[in-house]
Amino acid sequence: MIEQLDRLGLYLNQPEPAILCIQCKFALKADGDRVSRHLGERHGISKLARRGLGPFIRSLRLPDPKTLPVRSDGSSPHPHLRIQQGAACKHCGLRSTSLEVLSRHLNKVHPQDIQHSRGRGFSESHWLQDHILDRLSFQAWTVSHIERSWTVHLYRGQPQGPHTPVTIYQAPEPIQVFAKELFVREQQYLSQQARGSLPKPTGRTTSATDPALITNWMRRTGWEETFRNTRRDLIVAMVQCPPKENPGPLWLANYKDEALISSQEDEHKLTRMMAYLRKGFF
């Protein structure tokens, strides 16, 4: 029967008694015919291939995966469990795959710990993220129970299986596609650089778009195209912070013989927003 489990993509785990789906990388509930239904509905495995699986699984009397004992932190990765990237609260160890969740937790549960760090003169502790242990790798028997997870130690170059880790730093798909395009263009740029075929400096000190003056991040983000023919002095004026005292109407620049002014109401809104951000991050 073990050979049939292998053919069906199942793994009988020991010493923690559980049946794992190798493709989905989590433990399956074994009551009733759930395991067989999972293979049929999720992976399209025929009834003929699954014949006899249900009675065998029930004979094992496997517990609910949610009740399985948690492995020790720092364990070696289980080859058939998904690796998730997350973070933990430094004060109580609460774990999450969301920095936003942990930030709310810190503000609600640990405001005194944060204030205590400030009182000791640790200026870096003004940032909520300094109270978080991030870039941790977790595994758990079930995907949705990170509170019952354990940390795993990934060695350099260690494969992580067919699943891309679920990470709090994962970018949306359009951004990933854009990043890949940037990578291709960067490789082309480096190839041109190695061949010595890049444009030579023009010698014009007034040209902000001279290829020799554009830094890597400016080139990769399309800075030259985005801000072509743009009033740079106006951009600089727009990013100025409101004055701390008596924020009022702010003159930005003259554009086509018309004065561009940020109203007192808008300046007050910006001041309130900045005060809110200071409370959240400092």
PDB file of C-alpha atoms in Angstrom:
ATOM      1  CA  MET A   1       0.000   0.000   0.000  1.00  0.00           C
ATOM      2  CA  ILE A   2       2.927   2.347   0.600  1.00  0.00           C
ATOM      3  CA  GLU A   3       3.836   2.039  -3.078  1.00  0.00           C
ATOM      4  CA  GLN A   4       0.294   3.078  -3.994  1.00  0.00           C
ATOM      5  CA  LEU A   5       0.630   6.129  -1.742  1.00  0.00           C
ATOM      6  CA  ASP A   6       3.793   7.099  -3.606  1.00  0.00           C
ATOM      7  CA  ARG A   7       2.058   6.722  -6.964  1.00  0.00           C
ATOM      8  CA  LEU A   8      -0.821   8.866  -5.749  1.00  0.00           C
ATOM      9  CA  GLY A   9       1.509  11.587  -4.513  1.00  0.00           C
ATOM     10  CA  LEU A  10       0.908  10.930  -0.813  1.00  0.00           C
ATOM     11  CA  TYR A  11       3.406  10.623   2.018  1.00  0.00           C
ATOM     12  CA  LEU A  12       2.776   8.796   5.297  1.00  0.00           C
ATOM     13  CA  ASN A  13       4.612  10.936   7.807  1.00  0.00           C
ATOM     14  CA  GLN A  14       6.394   9.671  10.924  1.00  0.00           C
ATOM     15  CA  PRO A  15       6.867  10.136  13.832  1.00  0.00           C
ATOM     16  CA  GLU A  16       3.980  12.636  13.701  1.00  0.00           C
ATOM     17  CA  PRO A  17       1.145  10.511  12.267  1.00  0.00           C
ATOM     18  CA  ALA A  18      -0.152  12.348   9.219  1.00  0.00           C
ATOM     19  CA  ILE A  19      -0.818  11.853   5.532  1.00  0.00           C
ATOM     20  CA  LEU A  20       0.755  14.611   3.404  1.00  0.00           C
ATOM     21  CA  CYS A  21      -0.094  15.662  -0.125  1.00  0.00           C
ATOM     22  CA  ILE A  22       3.308  15.947  -1.788  1.00  0.00           C
ATOM     23  CA  GLN A  23       2.052  18.353  -4.445  1.00  0.00           C
ATOM     24  CA  CYS A  24       0.066  20.656  -2.141  1.00  0.00           C
ATOM     25  CA  LYS A  25       2.649  20.338   0.661  1.00  0.00           C
ATOM     26  CA  PHE A  26       0.352  20.113   3.681  1.00  0.00           C
ATOM     27  CA  ALA A  27      -1.297  17.443   5.833  1.00  0.00           C
ATOM     28  CA  LEU A  28      -4.758  16.237   4.841  1.00  0.00           C
ATOM     29  CA  LYS A  29      -7.651  15.526   7.155  1.00  0.00           C
ATOM     30  CA  ALA A  30      -8.123  11.775   7.144  1.00  0.00           C
ATOM     31  CA  ASP A  31     -11.721  11.410   8.322  1.00  0.00           C
ATOM     32  CA  GLY A  32     -14.226   9.879   5.936  1.00  0.00           C
ATOM     33  CA  ASP A  33     -13.080   9.884   2.306  1.00  0.00           C
ATOM     34  CA  ARG A  34     -11.453  13.332   2.421  1.00  0.00           C
ATOM     35  CA  VAL A  35      -8.053  12.124   1.216  1.00  0.00           C
ATOM     36  CA  SER A  36      -9.553  10.274  -1.758  1.00  0.00           C
ATOM     37  CA  ARG A  37     -11.818  13.215  -2.615  1.00  0.00           C
ATOM     38  CA  HIS A  38      -8.850  15.595  -2.424  1.00  0.00           C
ATOM     39  CA  LEU A  39      -6.941  13.530  -4.993  1.00  0.00           C
ATOM     40  CA  GLY A  40      -9.950  13.332  -7.304  1.00  0.00           C
ATOM     41  CA  GLU A  41     -11.146  16.938  -7.051  1.00  0.00           C
ATOM     42  CA  ARG A  42      -7.815  18.716  -6.703  1.00  0.00           C
ATOM     43  CA  HIS A  43      -5.536  16.564  -8.840  1.00  0.00           C
ATOM     44  CA  GLY A  44      -7.905  14.719 -11.183  1.00  0.00           C
ATOM     45  CA  ILE A  45      -6.825  11.219 -10.142  1.00  0.00           C
ATOM     46  CA  SER A  46      -9.303   8.577 -11.307  1.00  0.00           C
ATOM     47  CA  LYS A  47     -11.471   6.447  -9.022  1.00  0.00           C
ATOM     48  CA  LEU A  48      -9.763   3.323 -10.349  1.00  0.00           C
ATOM     49  CA  ALA A  49      -6.352   4.600  -9.211  1.00  0.00           C
ATOM     50  CA  ARG A  50      -7.812   5.512  -5.814  1.00  0.00           C
ATOM     51  CA  ARG A  51      -9.517   2.167  -5.229  1.00  0.00           C
ATOM     52  CA  GLY A  52      -8.900   0.853  -1.715  1.00  0.00           C
ATOM     53  CA  LEU A  53      -7.344   4.085  -0.509  1.00  0.00           C
ATOM     54  CA  GLY A  54     -10.234   5.145   1.726  1.00  0.00           C
ATOM     55  CA  PRO A  55     -10.372   1.998   3.903  1.00  0.00           C
ATOM     56  CA  PHE A  56      -6.575   2.004   4.275  1.00  0.00           C
ATOM     57  CA  ILE A  57      -6.460   5.630   5.393  1.00  0.00           C
ATOM     58  CA  ARG A  58      -9.286   5.084   7.879  1.00  0.00           C
ATOM     59  CA  SER A  59      -7.463   2.060   9.315  1.00  0.00           C
ATOM     60  CA  LEU A  60      -4.551   4.320  10.254  1.00  0.00           C
ATOM     61  CA  ARG A  61      -6.785   6.365  12.608  1.00  0.00           C
ATOM     62  CA  LEU A  62      -4.820   9.534  11.924  1.00  0.00           C
ATOM     63  CA  PRO A  63      -5.494  12.576  14.154  1.00  0.00           C
ATOM     64  CA  ASP A  64      -6.625  15.981  12.921  1.00  0.00           C
ATOM     65  CA  PRO A  65      -3.523  17.755  11.496  1.00  0.00           C
ATOM     66  CA  LYS A  66      -4.400  20.805  13.625  1.00  0.00           C
ATOM     67  CA  THR A  67      -3.625  18.766  16.762  1.00  0.00           C
ATOM     68  CA  LEU A  68      -0.223  17.442  15.660  1.00  0.00           C
ATOM     69  CA  PRO A  69       2.731  18.460  17.842  1.00  0.00           C
ATOM     70  CA  VAL A  70       4.739  21.420  16.582  1.00  0.00           C
ATOM     71  CA  ARG A  71       8.366  20.726  15.737  1.00  0.00           C
ATOM     72  CA  SER A  72      11.201  22.639  17.394  1.00  0.00           C
ATOM     73  CA  ASP A  73      12.264  26.027  16.027  1.00  0.00           C
ATOM     74  CA  GLY A  74      15.396  25.801  13.912  1.00  0.00           C
ATOM     75  CA  SER A  75      14.507  22.347  12.582  1.00  0.00           C
ATOM     76  CA  SER A  76      15.638  21.131   9.190  1.00  0.00           C
ATOM     77  CA  PRO A  77      12.959  21.723   6.520  1.00  0.00           C
ATOM     78  CA  HIS A  78      10.473  18.933   5.990  1.00  0.00           C
ATOM     79  CA  PRO A  79      10.731  17.959   2.290  1.00  0.00           C
ATOM     80  CA  HIS A  80       6.952  17.622   1.891  1.00  0.00           C
ATOM     81  CA  LEU A  81       5.721  20.725   3.716  1.00  0.00           C
ATOM     82  CA  ARG A  82       5.414  24.201   2.260  1.00  0.00           C
ATOM     83  CA  ILE A  83       7.916  26.858   3.341  1.00  0.00           C
ATOM     84  CA  GLN A  84       6.345  30.199   4.203  1.00  0.00           C
ATOM     85  CA  GLN A  85       8.213  33.461   4.729  1.00  0.00           C
ATOM     86  CA  GLY A  86       7.034  35.535   7.665  1.00  0.00           C
ATOM     87  CA  ALA A  87       7.954  37.474  10.769  1.00  0.00           C
ATOM     88  CA  ALA A  88       7.514  37.369  14.537  1.00  0.00           C
ATOM     89  CA  CYS A  89       7.027  39.850  17.373  1.00  0.00           C
ATOM     90  CA  LYS A  90      10.257  40.221  19.372  1.00  0.00           C
ATOM     91  CA  HIS A  91       8.314  40.656  22.611  1.00  0.00           C
ATOM     92  CA  CYS A  92       5.830  37.773  22.638  1.00  0.00           C
ATOM     93  CA  GLY A  93       6.736  35.666  19.602  1.00  0.00           C
ATOM     94  CA  LEU A  94       3.441  36.168  17.734  1.00  0.00           C
ATOM     95  CA  ARG A  95       3.938  35.018  14.142  1.00  0.00           C
ATOM     96  CA  SER A  96       2.375  36.202  10.923  1.00  0.00           C
ATOM     97  CA  THR A  97       2.992  36.373   7.199  1.00  0.00           C
ATOM     98  CA  SER A  98       1.858  40.027   7.283  1.00  0.00           C
ATOM     99  CA  LEU A  99       3.946  42.918   8.574  1.00  0.00           C
ATOM    100  CA  GLU A 100       0.757  44.980   8.720  1.00  0.00           C
ATOM    101  CA  VAL A 101      -0.789  42.495  11.173  1.00  0.00           C
ATOM    102  CA  LEU A 102       2.328  42.567  13.352  1.00  0.00           C
ATOM    103  CA  SER A 103       2.454  46.382  13.288  1.00  0.00           C
ATOM    104  CA  ARG A 104      -1.142  46.584  14.535  1.00  0.00           C
ATOM    105  CA  HIS A 105      -0.290  43.975  17.178  1.00  0.00           C
ATOM    106  CA  LEU A 106       2.664  46.030  18.437  1.00  0.00           C
ATOM    107  CA  ASN A 107       0.652  49.241  18.678  1.00  0.00           C
ATOM    108  CA  LYS A 108      -2.172  47.493  20.525  1.00  0.00           C
ATOM    109  CA  VAL A 109      -0.338  45.027  22.793  1.00  0.00           C
ATOM    110  CA  HIS A 110       3.192  46.383  23.289  1.00  0.00           C
ATOM    111  CA  PRO A 111       3.071  50.203  23.362  1.00  0.00           C
ATOM    112  CA  GLN A 112       4.896  50.227  26.712  1.00  0.00           C
ATOM    113  CA  ASP A 113       7.735  48.075  25.366  1.00  0.00           C
ATOM    114  CA  ILE A 114       8.167  50.491  22.455  1.00  0.00           C
ATOM    115  CA  GLN A 115       8.162  53.510  24.779  1.00  0.00           C
ATOM    116  CA  HIS A 116      10.664  51.777  27.066  1.00  0.00           C
ATOM    117  CA  SER A 117      13.055  51.331  24.151  1.00  0.00           C
ATOM    118  CA  ARG A 118      12.777  55.019  23.360  1.00  0.00           C
ATOM    119  CA  GLY A 119      13.435  55.911  26.977  1.00  0.00           C
ATOM    120  CA  ARG A 120      16.706  54.002  26.936  1.00  0.00           C
ATOM    121  CA  GLY A 121      17.892  56.197  24.078  1.00  0.00           C
ATOM    122  CA  PHE A 122      17.606  53.587  21.316  1.00  0.00           C
ATOM    123  CA  SER A 123      16.628  55.890  18.498  1.00  0.00           C
ATOM    124  CA  GLU A 124      16.426  53.005  16.037  1.00  0.00           C
ATOM    125  CA  SER A 125      13.649  51.476  18.159  1.00  0.00           C
ATOM    126  CA  HIS A 126      11.352  54.316  17.156  1.00  0.00           C
ATOM    127  CA  TRP A 127      10.532  52.197  14.117  1.00  0.00           C
ATOM    128  CA  LEU A 128       7.956  49.487  14.720  1.00  0.00           C
ATOM    129  CA  GLN A 129       9.836  47.169  12.396  1.00  0.00           C
ATOM    130  CA  ASP A 130      12.753  47.182  14.842  1.00  0.00           C
ATOM    131  CA  HIS A 131      10.481  45.257  17.204  1.00  0.00           C
ATOM    132  CA  ILE A 132       9.889  42.539  14.605  1.00  0.00           C
ATOM    133  CA  LEU A 133      12.015  39.533  13.669  1.00  0.00           C
ATOM    134  CA  ASP A 134      11.539  39.358   9.925  1.00  0.00           C
ATOM    135  CA  ARG A 135      12.677  37.145   7.040  1.00  0.00           C
ATOM    136  CA  LEU A 136      11.912  33.985   8.993  1.00  0.00           C
ATOM    137  CA  SER A 137      11.111  30.699   7.261  1.00  0.00           C
ATOM    138  CA  PHE A 138       8.211  28.733   8.722  1.00  0.00           C
ATOM    139  CA  GLN A 139       6.641  25.345   8.202  1.00  0.00           C
ATOM    140  CA  ALA A 140       3.360  24.027   9.589  1.00  0.00           C
ATOM    141  CA  TRP A 141       1.203  20.952   9.144  1.00  0.00           C
ATOM    142  CA  THR A 142      -1.606  23.107   7.750  1.00  0.00           C
ATOM    143  CA  VAL A 143      -1.217  26.221   5.611  1.00  0.00           C
ATOM    144  CA  SER A 144      -3.630  28.473   7.495  1.00  0.00           C
ATOM    145  CA  HIS A 145      -2.249  27.934  11.010  1.00  0.00           C
ATOM    146  CA  ILE A 146       0.995  29.878  11.187  1.00  0.00           C
ATOM    147  CA  GLU A 147       0.452  30.311  14.923  1.00  0.00           C
ATOM    148  CA  ARG A 148       1.178  26.564  15.131  1.00  0.00           C
ATOM    149  CA  SER A 149       4.311  26.728  13.020  1.00  0.00           C
ATOM    150  CA  TRP A 150       8.022  26.317  13.627  1.00  0.00           C
ATOM    151  CA  THR A 151      11.023  28.034  12.094  1.00  0.00           C
ATOM    152  CA  VAL A 152      13.277  26.105   9.737  1.00  0.00           C
ATOM    153  CA  HIS A 153      16.880  26.756   8.855  1.00  0.00           C
ATOM    154  CA  LEU A 154      17.518  26.949   5.112  1.00  0.00           C
ATOM    155  CA  TYR A 155      21.041  26.238   4.027  1.00  0.00           C
ATOM    156  CA  ARG A 156      22.481  28.220   1.138  1.00  0.00           C
ATOM    157  CA  GLY A 157      21.517  26.686  -2.177  1.00  0.00           C
ATOM    158  CA  GLN A 158      19.006  24.326  -0.583  1.00  0.00           C
ATOM    159  CA  PRO A 159      16.121  23.636  -2.984  1.00  0.00           C
ATOM    160  CA  GLN A 160      12.683  24.656  -1.780  1.00  0.00           C
ATOM    161  CA  GLY A 161      10.645  22.304  -3.931  1.00  0.00           C
ATOM    162  CA  PRO A 162       8.171  23.048  -6.743  1.00  0.00           C
ATOM    163  CA  HIS A 163       6.240  25.617  -4.669  1.00  0.00           C
ATOM    164  CA  THR A 164       7.403  29.198  -4.523  1.00  0.00           C
ATOM    165  CA  PRO A 165       7.429  30.188  -0.828  1.00  0.00           C
ATOM    166  CA  VAL A 166       4.487  32.275   0.295  1.00  0.00           C
ATOM    167  CA  THR A 167       6.201  35.469   1.383  1.00  0.00           C
ATOM    168  CA  ILE A 168       5.213  38.759   2.877  1.00  0.00           C
ATOM    169  CA  TYR A 169       7.562  40.365   0.367  1.00  0.00           C
ATOM    170  CA  GLN A 170       5.901  38.733  -2.652  1.00  0.00           C
ATOM    171  CA  ALA A 171       5.078  41.349  -5.295  1.00  0.00           C
ATOM    172  CA  PRO A 172       1.904  41.295  -7.417  1.00  0.00           C
ATOM    173  CA  GLU A 173       2.257  39.508 -10.754  1.00  0.00           C
ATOM    174  CA  PRO A 174       2.406  42.692 -12.913  1.00  0.00           C
ATOM    175  CA  ILE A 175       5.319  43.957 -10.797  1.00  0.00           C
ATOM    176  CA  GLN A 176       7.084  40.601 -11.116  1.00  0.00           C
ATOM    177  CA  VAL A 177       6.697  40.742 -14.906  1.00  0.00           C
ATOM    178  CA  PHE A 178       8.044  44.300 -14.920  1.00  0.00           C
ATOM    179  CA  ALA A 179      10.982  43.213 -12.739  1.00  0.00           C
ATOM    180  CA  LYS A 180      11.817  40.427 -15.198  1.00  0.00           C
ATOM    181  CA  GLU A 181      11.777  42.923 -18.064  1.00  0.00           C
ATOM    182  CA  LEU A 182      14.110  45.189 -16.074  1.00  0.00           C
ATOM    183  CA  PHE A 183      16.411  42.245 -15.473  1.00  0.00           C
ATOM    184  CA  VAL A 184      16.601  41.476 -19.213  1.00  0.00           C
ATOM    185  CA  ARG A 185      17.353  45.118 -20.034  1.00  0.00           C
ATOM    186  CA  GLU A 186      19.983  45.211 -17.280  1.00  0.00           C
ATOM    187  CA  GLN A 187      21.674  42.127 -18.737  1.00  0.00           C
ATOM    188  CA  GLN A 188      21.715  43.812 -22.143  1.00  0.00           C
ATOM    189  CA  TYR A 189      23.154  46.976 -20.607  1.00  0.00           C
ATOM    190  CA  LEU A 190      25.904  45.046 -18.823  1.00  0.00           C
ATOM    191  CA  SER A 191      26.702  43.203 -22.052  1.00  0.00           C
ATOM    192  CA  GLN A 192      27.049  46.531 -23.891  1.00  0.00           C
ATOM    193  CA  GLN A 193      29.179  47.837 -21.047  1.00  0.00           C
ATOM    194  CA  ALA A 194      31.495  44.812 -21.295  1.00  0.00           C
ATOM    195  CA  ARG A 195      31.892  45.331 -25.057  1.00  0.00           C
ATOM    196  CA  GLY A 196      32.576  49.045 -24.578  1.00  0.00           C
ATOM    197  CA  SER A 197      29.638  49.985 -26.811  1.00  0.00           C
ATOM    198  CA  LEU A 198      27.819  52.278 -24.378  1.00  0.00           C
ATOM    199  CA  PRO A 199      27.289  55.952 -25.357  1.00  0.00           C
ATOM    200  CA  LYS A 200      30.182  58.227 -24.432  1.00  0.00           C
ATOM    201  CA  PRO A 201      29.654  61.272 -22.174  1.00  0.00           C
ATOM    202  CA  THR A 202      28.572  64.325 -24.174  1.00  0.00           C
ATOM    203  CA  GLY A 203      30.440  66.802 -21.986  1.00  0.00           C
ATOM    204  CA  ARG A 204      27.319  68.964 -21.601  1.00  0.00           C
ATOM    205  CA  THR A 205      27.135  69.717 -17.897  1.00  0.00           C
ATOM    206  CA  THR A 206      23.558  70.981 -18.212  1.00  0.00           C
ATOM    207  CA  SER A 207      22.139  67.735 -19.566  1.00  0.00           C
ATOM    208  CA  ALA A 208      20.377  65.841 -16.776  1.00  0.00           C
ATOM    209  CA  THR A 209      19.589  63.009 -19.207  1.00  0.00           C
ATOM    210  CA  ASP A 210      23.161  62.378 -20.342  1.00  0.00           C
ATOM    211  CA  PRO A 211      23.538  58.530 -20.298  1.00  0.00           C
ATOM    212  CA  ALA A 212      26.794  58.930 -18.412  1.00  0.00           C
ATOM    213  CA  LEU A 213      24.994  60.774 -15.589  1.00  0.00           C
ATOM    214  CA  ILE A 214      21.995  58.464 -15.163  1.00  0.00           C
ATOM    215  CA  THR A 215      22.478  56.123 -12.225  1.00  0.00           C
ATOM    216  CA  ASN A 216      21.372  52.481 -12.279  1.00  0.00           C
ATOM    217  CA  TRP A 217      18.143  53.039 -10.379  1.00  0.00           C
ATOM    218  CA  MET A 218      17.237  56.017 -12.591  1.00  0.00           C
ATOM    219  CA  ARG A 219      17.781  53.952 -15.716  1.00  0.00           C
ATOM    220  CA  ARG A 220      15.913  50.908 -14.376  1.00  0.00           C
ATOM    221  CA  THR A 221      12.870  52.906 -13.290  1.00  0.00           C
ATOM    222  CA  GLY A 222      12.609  54.891 -16.514  1.00  0.00           C
ATOM    223  CA  TRP A 223      13.435  58.168 -14.778  1.00  0.00           C
ATOM    224  CA  GLU A 224      14.549  59.883 -17.975  1.00  0.00           C
ATOM    225  CA  GLU A 225      11.330  59.107 -19.858  1.00  0.00           C
ATOM    226  CA  THR A 226       9.006  59.757 -16.929  1.00  0.00           C
ATOM    227  CA  PHE A 227      10.379  63.212 -16.184  1.00  0.00           C
ATOM    228  CA  ARG A 228      11.237  64.324 -19.709  1.00  0.00           C
ATOM    229  CA  ASN A 229      10.295  67.996 -20.232  1.00  0.00           C
ATOM    230  CA  THR A 230       9.218  68.256 -16.579  1.00  0.00           C
ATOM    231  CA  ARG A 231       9.701  71.327 -14.390  1.00  0.00           C
ATOM    232  CA  ARG A 232      12.101  69.887 -11.808  1.00  0.00           C
ATOM    233  CA  ASP A 233      11.886  72.950  -9.585  1.00  0.00           C
ATOM    234  CA  LEU A 234       8.130  72.389  -9.361  1.00  0.00           C
ATOM    235  CA  ILE A 235       8.641  68.739  -8.332  1.00  0.00           C
ATOM    236  CA  VAL A 236      11.075  69.820  -5.636  1.00  0.00           C
ATOM    237  CA  ALA A 237       8.579  72.377  -4.306  1.00  0.00           C
ATOM    238  CA  MET A 238       5.754  69.812  -4.239  1.00  0.00           C
ATOM    239  CA  VAL A 239       7.683  67.387  -2.032  1.00  0.00           C
ATOM    240  CA  GLN A 240       8.569  69.976   0.592  1.00  0.00           C
ATOM    241  CA  CYS A 241       7.149  69.194   4.041  1.00  0.00           C
ATOM    242  CA  PRO A 242       4.732  71.708   5.577  1.00  0.00           C
ATOM    243  CA  PRO A 243       6.354  74.055   8.107  1.00  0.00           C
ATOM    244  CA  LYS A 244       6.019  72.856  11.697  1.00  0.00           C
ATOM    245  CA  GLU A 245       4.513  76.132  12.876  1.00  0.00           C
ATOM    246  CA  ASN A 246       1.570  77.953  11.333  1.00  0.00           C
ATOM    247  CA  PRO A 247       1.243  75.960   8.098  1.00  0.00           C
ATOM    248  CA  GLY A 248      -0.469  78.216   5.634  1.00  0.00           C
ATOM    249  CA  PRO A 249      -0.813  78.647   1.886  1.00  0.00           C
ATOM    250  CA  LEU A 250       2.415  77.519   0.232  1.00  0.00           C
ATOM    251  CA  TRP A 251       3.641  79.058  -2.974  1.00  0.00           C
ATOM    252  CA  LEU A 252       5.058  76.347  -5.229  1.00  0.00           C
ATOM    253  CA  ALA A 253       6.024  78.003  -8.491  1.00  0.00           C
ATOM    254  CA  ASN A 254       4.781  80.094 -11.370  1.00  0.00           C
ATOM    255  CA  TYR A 255       3.494  78.057 -14.280  1.00  0.00           C
ATOM    256  CA  LYS A 256       2.422  79.750 -17.505  1.00  0.00           C
ATOM    257  CA  ASP A 257       2.185  83.104 -15.718  1.00  0.00           C
ATOM    258  CA  GLU A 258      -0.032  81.603 -13.009  1.00  0.00           C
ATOM    259  CA  ALA A 259       0.961  81.124  -9.392  1.00  0.00           C
ATOM    260  CA  LEU A 260       0.616  77.545  -8.188  1.00  0.00           C
ATOM    261  CA  ILE A 261      -0.326  77.587  -4.497  1.00  0.00           C
ATOM    262  CA  SER A 262      -1.071  74.802  -2.039  1.00  0.00           C
ATOM    263  CA  SER A 263      -4.026  75.970   0.033  1.00  0.00           C
ATOM    264  CA  GLN A 264      -3.935  76.306   3.806  1.00  0.00           C
ATOM    265  CA  GLU A 265      -6.500  73.488   4.069  1.00  0.00           C
ATOM    266  CA  ASP A 266      -4.271  71.135   2.081  1.00  0.00           C
ATOM    267  CA  GLU A 267      -1.249  72.084   4.160  1.00  0.00           C
ATOM    268  CA  HIS A 268      -3.214  71.328   7.351  1.00  0.00           C
ATOM    269  CA  LYS A 269      -4.188  67.930   5.918  1.00  0.00           C
ATOM    270  CA  LEU A 270      -0.550  67.135   5.169  1.00  0.00           C
ATOM    271  CA  THR A 271       0.465  68.209   8.671  1.00  0.00           C
ATOM    272  CA  ARG A 272      -2.130  65.897  10.238  1.00  0.00           C
ATOM    273  CA  MET A 273      -1.044  63.020   7.998  1.00  0.00           C
ATOM    274  CA  MET A 274       2.581  63.472   9.004  1.00  0.00           C
ATOM    275  CA  ALA A 275       1.611  63.549  12.699  1.00  0.00           C
ATOM    276  CA  TYR A 276      -0.258  60.275  12.227  1.00  0.00           C
ATOM    277  CA  LEU A 277       2.726  58.673  10.492  1.00  0.00           C
ATOM    278  CA  ARG A 278       5.047  59.768  13.296  1.00  0.00           C
ATOM    279  CA  LYS A 279       2.806  58.039  15.833  1.00  0.00           C
ATOM    280  CA  GLY A 280       2.781  54.857  13.762  1.00  0.00           C
ATOM    281  CA  PHE A 281       6.477  54.597  12.946  1.00  0.00           C
ATOM    282  CA  PHE A 282       8.387  56.620  15.511  1.00  0.00           C
TER     283      PHE A 282
END
